[in-house]
């Protein structure tokens, strides 16, 4: 490392230009401290004569070398007496989890939100990277373009107990100051093709809108079922006591939203279609579910075009909402020597369970069609 401003034997007051030629050197610039190896290029200090008779100072450099064995080109020009400067970094086939991740986390130039987003997504793999960073008091924004090639990201990698991982990812992450755009991202979740997009504005204190959408039915593996509750928070796909078994599939759309504000939390909206799954009731009764529509928004669940079947029971859901007021909407029921167990009564609105249980106790029920409408006041 050479500090050309303090180089021994050089009286900077008496010269206009100091230039160093680099050949197989190491190079690091303090403002964005990537440690480059096997560097060739040059570093130049100029002291131009200003209108007031004093001398200013400009620093420029152009260097090519390697970082983590990937080729990197770094160039910059800083006009200290004007308080402006830009640093440009270009790297191809660059490892995302090596020095680049460390530098983004530690550099002052990326401390306004990009570092937090990088922690949230924890990108791994390789990418082509172009960065333009402001130096001194340069008014132009930080710009960063990351073109992913077979990369991996994890949603909320630092805090989620089982992060939702998107692999084989290609596409672009573009940054301008604290505005981050995820565009054209394609990858897979557990082998199923997915699309990822959205914006992140203002780092950890700003607004987030991230969409993850599967493009084919996604298999409900134990790992996926363990991951989803974290993103749903207090919301749930299902009424209390019901659980979703692994082995089915659905087309999934997950929207992660965060309002601007220091204390705002990340929330999720989930919708599913092309559903084929099995529910398990509290005492172990299996209910098979097939159909098209399910949405989870906050603590409310909206269901339409869904059929649930159990022994002696078929329920066709036209349109219902499940929320704090229980189940509200329309459904058709078919019964064939149906035995109403306490387990199956969990599917009946709570306000009506006692009455239904008393009426049906000890009876096997058969009906070709029973149309049921539940109202907001709990009446049926």
Short mmCIF file of C-alpha atoms in Angstrom, two decimals:
data_model
loop_
_atom_site.label_atom_id
_atom_site.label_comp_id
_atom_site.label_asym_id
_atom_site.label_seq_id
_atom_site.Cartn_x
_atom_site.Cartn_y
_atom_site.Cartn_z
CA UNK A 1 0.00 0.00 0.00
CA UNK A 2 1.35 3.45 -0.91
CA UNK A 3 0.03 6.81 0.27
CA UNK A 4 1.12 9.03 -2.59
CA UNK A 5 0.21 12.16 -0.64
CA UNK A 6 2.73 11.32 2.09
CA UNK A 7 5.29 9.50 -0.07
CA UNK A 8 8.77 9.92 1.39
CA UNK A 9 10.96 12.39 -0.48
CA UNK A 10 8.11 14.09 -2.31
CA UNK A 11 7.33 17.72 -1.50
CA UNK A 12 3.72 17.93 -2.61
CA UNK A 13 3.81 21.73 -2.38
CA UNK A 14 6.44 21.89 -5.08
CA UNK A 15 4.99 19.57 -7.73
CA UNK A 16 1.95 19.56 -10.00
CA UNK A 17 1.64 15.81 -10.59
CA UNK A 18 2.60 12.61 -8.78
CA UNK A 19 1.90 9.41 -10.69
CA UNK A 20 2.46 5.82 -9.63
CA UNK A 21 2.40 2.90 -12.02
CA UNK A 22 1.08 -0.32 -10.49
CA UNK A 23 2.37 -3.72 -11.55
CA UNK A 24 1.26 -6.87 -9.69
CA UNK A 25 0.48 -4.82 -6.59
CA UNK A 26 -2.26 -4.94 -3.99
CA UNK A 27 -4.80 -2.13 -4.05
CA UNK A 28 -7.61 -0.99 -1.78
CA UNK A 29 -9.55 2.25 -1.69
CA UNK A 30 -10.68 3.21 1.81
CA UNK A 31 -14.18 4.41 0.84
CA UNK A 32 -15.07 1.04 -0.74
CA UNK A 33 -12.37 -1.31 0.56
CA UNK A 34 -12.33 -4.25 -1.82
CA UNK A 35 -8.90 -5.85 -1.45
CA UNK A 36 -7.60 -6.27 -5.01
CA UNK A 37 -4.73 -8.60 -5.83
CA UNK A 38 -2.33 -8.77 -8.80
CA UNK A 39 -3.16 -5.19 -9.73
CA UNK A 40 -1.94 -3.31 -12.78
CA UNK A 41 -2.78 0.31 -13.48
CA UNK A 42 -1.96 3.74 -12.15
CA UNK A 43 -2.68 6.25 -9.39
CA UNK A 44 -2.26 9.98 -9.97
CA UNK A 45 -2.30 13.07 -7.76
CA UNK A 46 -2.61 16.48 -9.42
CA UNK A 47 -2.43 19.91 -7.80
CA UNK A 48 -4.01 22.36 -10.27
CA UNK A 49 -3.56 26.09 -9.84
CA UNK A 50 -6.89 27.66 -8.84
CA UNK A 51 -8.19 31.15 -9.67
CA UNK A 52 -7.40 32.44 -6.18
CA UNK A 53 -3.77 31.46 -6.59
CA UNK A 54 -3.91 28.40 -4.35
CA UNK A 55 -3.56 24.84 -5.47
CA UNK A 56 -6.36 22.32 -5.36
CA UNK A 57 -6.02 18.57 -5.39
CA UNK A 58 -7.43 15.85 -7.61
CA UNK A 59 -6.87 12.13 -7.21
CA UNK A 60 -7.50 9.64 -9.98
CA UNK A 61 -6.79 5.97 -10.40
CA UNK A 62 -7.49 3.14 -12.78
CA UNK A 63 -6.68 -0.40 -11.70
CA UNK A 64 -7.39 -3.91 -12.87
CA UNK A 65 -6.88 -6.95 -10.72
CA UNK A 66 -8.71 -9.78 -8.99
CA UNK A 67 -10.91 -10.06 -5.91
CA UNK A 68 -11.72 -13.57 -4.73
CA UNK A 69 -10.12 -14.72 -8.00
CA UNK A 70 -12.69 -12.78 -10.08
CA UNK A 71 -11.55 -10.04 -12.49
CA UNK A 72 -12.31 -6.51 -11.24
CA UNK A 73 -11.82 -3.06 -12.77
CA UNK A 74 -11.83 -0.03 -10.47
CA UNK A 75 -11.55 3.59 -11.53
CA UNK A 76 -12.17 6.93 -9.86
CA UNK A 77 -11.65 10.67 -10.03
CA UNK A 78 -11.95 12.84 -6.94
CA UNK A 79 -11.76 16.65 -7.09
CA UNK A 80 -11.19 17.43 -3.43
CA UNK A 81 -11.33 21.23 -3.72
CA UNK A 82 -14.80 20.95 -5.34
CA UNK A 83 -16.01 18.16 -3.05
CA UNK A 84 -17.00 15.81 -5.86
CA UNK A 85 -15.88 12.41 -7.03
CA UNK A 86 -17.10 9.08 -8.38
CA UNK A 87 -15.83 5.54 -7.97
CA UNK A 88 -16.74 2.90 -10.55
CA UNK A 89 -16.34 -0.83 -9.92
CA UNK A 90 -16.94 -3.46 -12.61
CA UNK A 91 -16.69 -7.17 -11.83
CA UNK A 92 -17.71 -10.19 -13.88
CA UNK A 93 -18.64 -13.64 -12.57
CA UNK A 94 -18.14 -12.26 -9.08
CA UNK A 95 -18.84 -14.30 -5.88
CA UNK A 96 -21.62 -12.60 -3.92
CA UNK A 97 -20.86 -14.05 -0.49
CA UNK A 98 -17.16 -13.16 -0.39
CA UNK A 99 -15.51 -9.76 -0.15
CA UNK A 100 -18.38 -8.01 -1.90
CA UNK A 101 -20.81 -8.90 0.91
CA UNK A 102 -18.27 -7.84 3.56
CA UNK A 103 -17.52 -4.56 1.80
CA UNK A 104 -21.21 -3.66 1.35
CA UNK A 105 -21.78 -4.38 5.05
CA UNK A 106 -18.84 -2.23 6.20
CA UNK A 107 -18.39 0.56 3.63
CA UNK A 108 -19.68 4.01 4.53
CA UNK A 109 -20.91 4.49 0.96
CA UNK A 110 -23.45 1.66 1.33
CA UNK A 111 -24.56 2.28 4.91
CA UNK A 112 -27.90 3.98 4.11
CA UNK A 113 -29.97 0.82 3.65
CA UNK A 114 -28.25 -1.38 1.08
CA UNK A 115 -26.33 -3.18 3.82
CA UNK A 116 -29.58 -4.11 5.64
CA UNK A 117 -31.24 -5.33 2.44
CA UNK A 118 -28.16 -7.40 1.61
CA UNK A 119 -28.46 -9.04 5.04
CA UNK A 120 -32.18 -9.67 4.47
CA UNK A 121 -31.68 -11.42 1.12
CA UNK A 122 -28.25 -12.99 1.86
CA UNK A 123 -27.44 -13.49 -1.84
CA UNK A 124 -25.08 -16.31 -2.74
CA UNK A 125 -23.65 -17.54 -6.01
CA UNK A 126 -22.13 -15.37 -8.74
CA UNK A 127 -23.10 -12.21 -10.58
CA UNK A 128 -21.90 -9.46 -12.87
CA UNK A 129 -21.61 -6.27 -10.81
CA UNK A 130 -21.35 -2.61 -11.82
CA UNK A 131 -21.17 -0.06 -9.00
CA UNK A 132 -20.93 3.73 -9.17
CA UNK A 133 -20.33 5.27 -5.76
CA UNK A 134 -20.24 8.94 -4.72
CA UNK A 135 -17.03 10.14 -3.10
CA UNK A 136 -16.31 13.24 -1.04
CA UNK A 137 -19.57 15.27 -1.08
CA UNK A 138 -20.62 14.27 -4.58
CA UNK A 139 -24.38 14.96 -4.98
CA UNK A 140 -25.07 12.19 -7.49
CA UNK A 141 -26.53 8.99 -6.00
CA UNK A 142 -24.99 5.61 -5.39
CA UNK A 143 -25.84 3.22 -8.21
CA UNK A 144 -25.39 -0.53 -8.15
CA UNK A 145 -26.44 -3.10 -10.74
CA UNK A 146 -26.19 -6.78 -9.89
CA UNK A 147 -26.99 -9.22 -12.70
CA UNK A 148 -27.48 -12.60 -11.04
CA UNK A 149 -26.34 -15.84 -12.61
CA UNK A 150 -27.46 -19.06 -10.91
CA UNK A 151 -27.66 -17.33 -7.53
CA UNK A 152 -29.59 -17.99 -4.29
CA UNK A 153 -31.49 -15.58 -2.04
CA UNK A 154 -33.18 -16.26 1.30
CA UNK A 155 -36.12 -14.12 2.46
CA UNK A 156 -35.27 -12.66 5.89
CA UNK A 157 -32.19 -14.84 6.11
CA UNK A 158 -31.00 -13.36 9.41
CA UNK A 159 -34.19 -13.85 11.46
CA UNK A 160 -36.43 -16.48 9.86
CA UNK A 161 -36.03 -19.88 11.57
CA UNK A 162 -36.54 -21.56 8.18
CA UNK A 163 -36.01 -18.93 5.45
CA UNK A 164 -37.87 -19.34 2.18
CA UNK A 165 -34.99 -19.99 -0.25
CA UNK A 166 -35.09 -19.16 -3.97
CA UNK A 167 -32.39 -21.01 -5.93
CA UNK A 168 -31.05 -21.04 -9.52
CA UNK A 169 -31.88 -17.34 -9.64
CA UNK A 170 -31.22 -15.12 -12.68
CA UNK A 171 -32.24 -11.51 -13.15
CA UNK A 172 -31.34 -8.04 -11.91
CA UNK A 173 -31.08 -6.17 -8.62
CA UNK A 174 -30.72 -2.43 -9.28
CA UNK A 175 -29.94 0.14 -6.60
CA UNK A 176 -30.09 3.93 -6.68
CA UNK A 177 -29.30 5.35 -3.26
CA UNK A 178 -31.80 3.62 -0.94
CA UNK A 179 -34.25 2.64 -3.72
CA UNK A 180 -33.79 -1.00 -4.68
CA UNK A 181 -35.60 -2.72 -7.56
CA UNK A 182 -35.86 -6.48 -8.01
CA UNK A 183 -36.73 -7.06 -11.65
CA UNK A 184 -37.01 -10.03 -13.99
CA UNK A 185 -35.88 -12.46 -11.32
CA UNK A 186 -36.55 -16.12 -12.11
CA UNK A 187 -35.53 -19.11 -10.03
CA UNK A 188 -37.06 -22.05 -8.22
CA UNK A 189 -38.33 -22.97 -4.77
CA UNK A 190 -37.82 -26.67 -4.06
CA UNK A 191 -37.64 -27.33 -7.80
CA UNK A 192 -40.73 -25.30 -8.74
CA UNK A 193 -40.23 -22.27 -11.06
CA UNK A 194 -40.90 -18.92 -9.36
CA UNK A 195 -40.83 -15.24 -10.26
CA UNK A 196 -39.56 -12.63 -7.80
CA UNK A 197 -40.01 -8.87 -8.11
CA UNK A 198 -40.65 -5.72 -6.17
CA UNK A 199 -39.15 -2.59 -4.64
CA UNK A 200 -37.42 -1.76 -1.37
CA UNK A 201 -37.36 1.94 -0.55
CA UNK A 202 -35.40 3.30 2.39
CA UNK A 203 -33.69 0.21 3.79
CA UNK A 204 -34.97 -1.08 7.13
CA UNK A 205 -37.01 2.08 7.80
CA UNK A 206 -38.66 2.35 4.39
CA UNK A 207 -41.43 0.80 2.32
CA UNK A 208 -41.05 -2.76 1.02
CA UNK A 209 -43.12 -4.59 -1.61
CA UNK A 210 -41.70 -7.99 -2.56
CA UNK A 211 -43.67 -10.51 -4.62
CA UNK A 212 -42.83 -14.22 -4.90
CA UNK A 213 -45.07 -16.17 -7.28
CA UNK A 214 -44.80 -19.80 -8.33
CA UNK A 215 -45.39 -20.44 -12.01
CA UNK A 216 -46.37 -24.08 -11.53
CA UNK A 217 -47.99 -25.98 -8.64
CA UNK A 218 -45.66 -26.06 -5.63
CA UNK A 219 -45.38 -29.26 -3.63
CA UNK A 220 -46.26 -28.85 0.04
CA UNK A 221 -43.12 -30.27 1.64
CA UNK A 222 -42.54 -30.32 5.41
CA UNK A 223 -39.86 -27.63 4.94
CA UNK A 224 -42.27 -25.30 3.12
CA UNK A 225 -45.01 -25.81 5.72
CA UNK A 226 -42.50 -24.99 8.45
CA UNK A 227 -41.38 -21.82 6.63
CA UNK A 228 -44.73 -20.23 5.76
CA UNK A 229 -46.06 -19.45 9.29
CA UNK A 230 -43.13 -17.07 9.94
CA UNK A 231 -44.07 -14.91 6.94
CA UNK A 232 -47.78 -15.02 7.76
CA UNK A 233 -47.15 -13.72 11.28
CA UNK A 234 -50.46 -13.64 13.17
CA UNK A 235 -52.40 -14.60 10.05
CA UNK A 236 -53.17 -18.20 9.14
CA UNK A 237 -54.44 -20.20 6.20
CA UNK A 238 -56.77 -22.18 8.46
CA UNK A 239 -59.19 -21.91 11.37
CA UNK A 240 -57.63 -22.70 14.74
CA UNK A 241 -56.99 -26.39 15.31
CA UNK A 242 -56.69 -27.38 11.64
CA UNK A 243 -53.34 -28.30 10.13
CA UNK A 244 -52.14 -28.72 6.56
CA UNK A 245 -50.38 -31.98 5.71
CA UNK A 246 -47.41 -32.28 3.39
CA UNK A 247 -47.74 -34.01 0.04
CA UNK A 248 -50.32 -31.82 -1.70
CA UNK A 249 -49.68 -28.90 -4.02
CA UNK A 250 -50.82 -25.37 -4.87
CA UNK A 251 -49.85 -22.37 -6.97
CA UNK A 252 -48.61 -19.84 -4.40
CA UNK A 253 -48.33 -16.05 -4.47
CA UNK A 254 -46.62 -14.38 -1.52
CA UNK A 255 -46.50 -10.58 -1.14
CA UNK A 256 -44.29 -9.17 1.61
CA UNK A 257 -45.24 -5.60 2.55
CA UNK A 258 -43.75 -3.11 4.92
CA UNK A 259 -45.00 0.44 5.45
CA UNK A 260 -42.46 3.23 5.86
CA UNK A 261 -41.53 3.88 9.48
CA UNK A 262 -38.93 2.74 11.98
CA UNK A 263 -41.29 0.57 14.03
CA UNK A 264 -43.30 -0.93 11.16
CA UNK A 265 -43.19 -4.71 10.74
CA UNK A 266 -43.08 -6.81 7.61
CA UNK A 267 -46.48 -8.36 6.84
CA UNK A 268 -47.55 -10.94 4.28
CA UNK A 269 -50.47 -11.44 1.93
CA UNK A 270 -50.81 -14.95 0.54
CA UNK A 271 -53.03 -16.31 -2.21
CA UNK A 272 -53.24 -19.85 -3.54
CA UNK A 273 -54.91 -21.53 -6.50
CA UNK A 274 -54.90 -24.96 -8.15
CA UNK A 275 -55.12 -26.40 -4.65
CA UNK A 276 -54.93 -30.10 -3.89
CA UNK A 277 -54.20 -30.76 -0.23
CA UNK A 278 -55.19 -32.64 2.90
CA UNK A 279 -56.24 -31.03 6.16
CA UNK A 280 -56.06 -32.75 9.51
CA UNK A 281 -58.67 -31.85 12.14
CA UNK A 282 -57.78 -31.60 15.86
CA UNK A 283 -58.65 -35.24 16.66
CA UNK A 284 -57.08 -36.63 13.49
CA UNK A 285 -59.92 -36.71 10.94
CA UNK A 286 -58.64 -36.18 7.38
CA UNK A 287 -60.36 -33.72 5.03
CA UNK A 288 -59.26 -33.56 1.37
CA UNK A 289 -59.42 -30.13 -0.27
CA UNK A 290 -59.43 -29.28 -3.98
CA UNK A 291 -60.20 -26.06 -5.80
CA UNK A 292 -59.12 -22.66 -6.99
CA UNK A 293 -59.20 -19.81 -4.56
CA UNK A 294 -57.73 -18.96 -1.16
CA UNK A 295 -56.40 -15.61 0.07
CA UNK A 296 -54.89 -14.62 3.41
CA UNK A 297 -54.87 -10.87 4.09
CA UNK A 298 -54.01 -9.91 7.65
CA UNK A 299 -56.13 -12.04 9.95
CA UNK A 300 -58.82 -12.67 7.31
CA UNK A 301 -59.03 -15.69 5.01
CA UNK A 302 -61.14 -15.62 1.83
CA UNK A 303 -62.08 -18.91 0.16
CA UNK A 304 -63.95 -19.49 -3.09
CA UNK A 305 -64.41 -22.34 -5.54
CA UNK A 306 -63.18 -24.97 -3.08
CA UNK A 307 -64.41 -28.51 -2.33
CA UNK A 308 -63.72 -30.34 0.95
CA UNK A 309 -64.45 -34.06 1.33
CA UNK A 310 -64.37 -36.43 4.29
CA UNK A 311 -66.08 -39.75 5.02
CA UNK A 312 -69.76 -39.21 4.19
CA UNK A 313 -69.27 -35.48 3.62
CA UNK A 314 -68.83 -33.14 0.65
CA UNK A 315 -68.69 -29.36 1.18
CA UNK A 316 -68.62 -27.01 -1.82
CA UNK A 317 -67.52 -23.50 -0.84
CA UNK A 318 -68.96 -20.84 -3.12
CA UNK A 319 -67.62 -17.81 -1.27
CA UNK A 320 -66.75 -17.51 2.42
CA UNK A 321 -64.60 -15.35 4.65
CA UNK A 322 -62.97 -16.66 7.81
CA UNK A 323 -62.02 -13.99 10.32
CA UNK A 324 -62.64 -12.77 13.84
CA UNK A 325 -66.41 -13.18 13.28
CA UNK A 326 -66.01 -16.84 12.29
CA UNK A 327 -67.13 -18.17 8.90
CA UNK A 328 -69.31 -15.84 6.80
CA UNK A 329 -70.62 -16.78 3.34
CA UNK A 330 -72.26 -19.53 1.27
CA UNK A 331 -71.53 -23.24 1.01
CA UNK A 332 -73.35 -26.37 -0.14
CA UNK A 333 -73.21 -29.61 1.85
CA UNK A 334 -73.87 -33.22 0.77
CA UNK A 335 -74.19 -35.94 3.43
CA UNK A 336 -74.20 -39.74 3.08
CA UNK A 337 -74.72 -41.52 6.42
CA UNK A 338 -72.55 -38.84 7.91
CA UNK A 339 -71.48 -39.23 11.55
CA UNK A 340 -71.07 -35.79 13.14
CA UNK A 341 -68.06 -36.14 15.44
CA UNK A 342 -66.73 -33.44 17.74
CA UNK A 343 -63.75 -33.27 15.38
CA UNK A 344 -65.87 -32.29 12.39
CA UNK A 345 -67.79 -29.72 14.43
CA UNK A 346 -64.67 -27.53 14.28
CA UNK A 347 -65.77 -26.74 10.71
CA UNK A 348 -69.10 -25.31 12.00
CA UNK A 349 -69.14 -21.62 13.02
CA UNK A 350 -68.42 -21.40 16.75
CA UNK A 351 -71.69 -19.59 17.48
CA UNK A 352 -73.69 -22.52 16.06
CA UNK A 353 -71.72 -25.52 17.35
CA UNK A 354 -73.70 -26.14 20.50
CA UNK A 355 -77.07 -26.10 18.67
CA UNK A 356 -75.79 -28.25 15.78
CA UNK A 357 -74.19 -30.74 18.17
CA UNK A 358 -77.45 -31.14 20.14
CA UNK A 359 -79.55 -31.63 17.01
CA UNK A 360 -77.18 -34.13 15.37
CA UNK A 361 -76.03 -36.12 18.39
CA UNK A 362 -76.25 -39.88 17.76
CA UNK A 363 -77.64 -39.50 14.24
CA UNK A 364 -76.29 -40.55 10.84
CA UNK A 365 -77.27 -37.90 8.32
CA UNK A 366 -78.05 -38.18 4.62
CA UNK A 367 -79.06 -35.33 2.30
CA UNK A 368 -78.45 -34.74 -1.41
CA UNK A 369 -77.99 -31.00 -0.87
CA UNK A 370 -77.96 -28.66 2.12
CA UNK A 371 -77.43 -24.98 1.29
CA UNK A 372 -75.82 -23.13 4.20
CA UNK A 373 -75.46 -19.36 4.59
CA UNK A 374 -73.63 -17.93 7.59
CA UNK A 375 -74.06 -14.23 8.43
CA UNK A 376 -71.81 -11.67 10.07
CA UNK A 377 -73.83 -11.83 13.33
CA UNK A 378 -73.07 -15.57 13.60
CA UNK A 379 -76.53 -16.75 12.57
CA UNK A 380 -76.89 -19.66 10.13
#
